[in-house]
Amino acid sequence: MDKGDRGILQIREMATELLKNAGCTSRLKIKKQFPGGRLVGGKYHPHTDTITLYTETIRRQCELLFGSCEWFLPYATIVLAHEIGHAMDENLSLLSAAFEESGHLPEKQALALTIEQNAWDFAGQLIPTHLEPLFQKIMDESLSAYRQPVMAGAY
């Protein structure tokens, strides 16, 4: 078993436990990279109730944020917790529909922030105490892209 296979096995073991603890029945897929070149580490697909983790993209995000892959598995855990947050969000379909129907950019930005914040709020309940500082850093980095446009529109 090579290093990549061990990494996938570790992610599957972690994911099985985290999904169970969350009471989440979504299917899990593991792929190497998010298509299109964007640095997306995970994606929830509501129509198929599937969470996809992109291992190489997560590895790249980890390197960019922390300078190494030392925190890869905890980082992947946090990404998965966030995607579980989307899967478990009872308001996701309503928020997504409102987002799609809105033609007003500030409203779309506010809805996107709400969708992401809901997922992070749920994810925070799944993260062990020892990972909270790492969780906070990753969450803040992720939400900054959503908060900046909303705050800019508030003035």
XYZ file of C-alpha atoms in Angstrom:
155
model
C 0.000 0.000 0.000
C 1.552 3.289 -1.078
C 1.282 6.673 0.620
C -1.660 7.766 -1.564
C -3.636 4.596 -0.767
C -2.988 5.073 2.976
C -4.175 8.669 2.700
C -7.406 7.628 0.978
C -7.949 4.897 3.583
C -7.417 7.426 6.405
C -9.871 9.829 4.801
C -12.471 7.074 4.351
C -12.109 5.998 8.003
C -12.351 9.597 9.223
C -15.309 10.290 6.917
C -17.252 7.212 8.009
C -16.926 8.270 11.642
C -17.730 11.942 11.014
C -20.786 11.169 8.852
C -22.038 8.752 11.517
C -21.502 11.259 14.348
C -23.401 13.907 12.373
C -26.286 11.577 11.563
C -25.629 12.327 7.906
C -26.623 9.720 5.314
C -25.085 11.475 2.299
C -22.896 9.392 0.003
C -19.192 10.187 -0.077
C -16.994 10.334 -3.164
C -13.274 10.978 -3.115
C -11.619 12.447 -6.177
C -8.263 14.058 -6.815
C -9.106 17.534 -8.077
C -12.057 19.839 -8.429
C -12.710 20.377 -12.148
C -12.019 23.776 -13.650
C -8.937 24.776 -11.707
C -10.673 26.460 -8.735
C -9.360 25.516 -5.295
C -12.501 23.808 -4.021
C -11.729 21.098 -1.467
C -15.229 19.716 -1.124
C -18.639 19.986 -2.712
C -22.118 18.952 -1.648
C -24.466 17.950 -4.471
C -28.032 18.200 -3.124
C -29.697 16.514 -6.133
C -27.735 13.320 -5.537
C -27.172 13.844 -1.779
C -23.462 13.294 -2.365
C -20.425 14.895 -0.779
C -17.261 14.892 -2.861
C -13.839 15.547 -1.359
C -10.997 16.565 -3.675
C -7.802 15.299 -2.025
C -5.194 17.052 -4.143
C -7.092 20.327 -3.933
C -7.321 19.972 -0.141
C -3.589 19.256 -0.075
C -2.945 22.435 -2.091
C -5.213 24.523 0.155
C -3.379 23.163 3.190
C 0.000 24.091 1.685
C -1.197 27.595 0.824
C -2.682 28.283 4.250
C -0.078 26.550 6.450
C 3.019 26.194 4.258
C 3.005 22.389 4.369
C 0.762 19.338 4.300
C 1.405 18.560 7.962
C -2.268 19.262 8.766
C -3.721 17.445 5.746
C -5.982 14.949 7.546
C -7.333 17.502 10.068
C -7.838 19.927 7.151
C -9.742 17.250 5.217
C -11.807 16.562 8.347
C -12.769 20.229 8.555
C -13.631 20.400 4.844
C -15.828 17.323 5.211
C -17.506 18.744 8.335
C -18.334 21.871 6.327
C -19.843 19.835 3.483
C -21.831 17.810 6.013
C -23.072 21.177 7.259
C -24.496 21.857 3.799
C -26.033 18.376 3.636
C -27.700 18.800 7.029
C -28.934 22.359 6.431
C -32.738 22.202 6.405
C -32.837 25.670 4.812
C -30.399 24.939 1.981
C -33.008 24.294 -0.707
C -34.925 27.485 0.141
C -31.750 29.584 0.328
C -30.431 28.089 -2.928
C -33.724 28.763 -4.697
C -33.745 32.358 -3.440
C -30.145 32.720 -4.626
C -31.004 31.408 -8.095
C -34.110 33.580 -8.396
C -32.495 36.796 -7.219
C -31.304 39.192 -9.868
C -29.940 41.604 -7.291
C -26.199 41.130 -6.667
C -26.117 42.341 -3.043
C -28.967 39.953 -2.202
C -27.168 37.066 -3.926
C -23.989 37.859 -1.970
C -25.895 37.959 1.330
C -27.612 34.643 0.531
C -24.289 33.022 -0.397
C -22.827 34.190 2.916
C -25.818 32.769 4.815
C -25.499 29.417 3.038
C -21.802 29.205 3.870
C -22.211 30.446 7.443
C -24.928 27.844 8.097
C -22.598 25.073 6.933
C -19.730 26.365 9.083
C -22.006 26.687 12.119
C -23.006 23.026 11.806
C -19.422 21.962 11.117
C -18.260 23.618 14.327
C -20.389 21.151 16.293
C -18.525 18.201 14.750
C -14.953 19.375 15.298
C -13.028 18.043 18.313
C -11.794 20.660 20.777
C -8.124 20.168 19.872
C -8.876 21.175 16.245
C -10.832 24.335 17.107
C -7.948 26.790 16.399
C -7.329 25.129 13.013
C -11.077 25.094 12.335
C -11.347 28.818 13.147
C -8.491 29.704 10.784
C -9.907 27.664 7.893
C -13.440 28.946 8.469
C -12.287 32.575 8.641
C -10.289 32.174 5.437
C -13.231 30.572 3.654
C -15.819 33.084 4.835
C -13.676 36.125 4.055
C -14.446 35.697 0.350
C -18.165 35.869 1.172
C -18.006 38.536 3.855
C -15.978 41.098 1.882
C -18.566 41.731 -0.865
C -21.408 41.838 1.676
C -19.529 44.328 3.851
C -18.535 46.423 0.837
C -22.196 46.658 -0.164
C -23.192 47.737 3.344
C -21.496 51.122 3.041
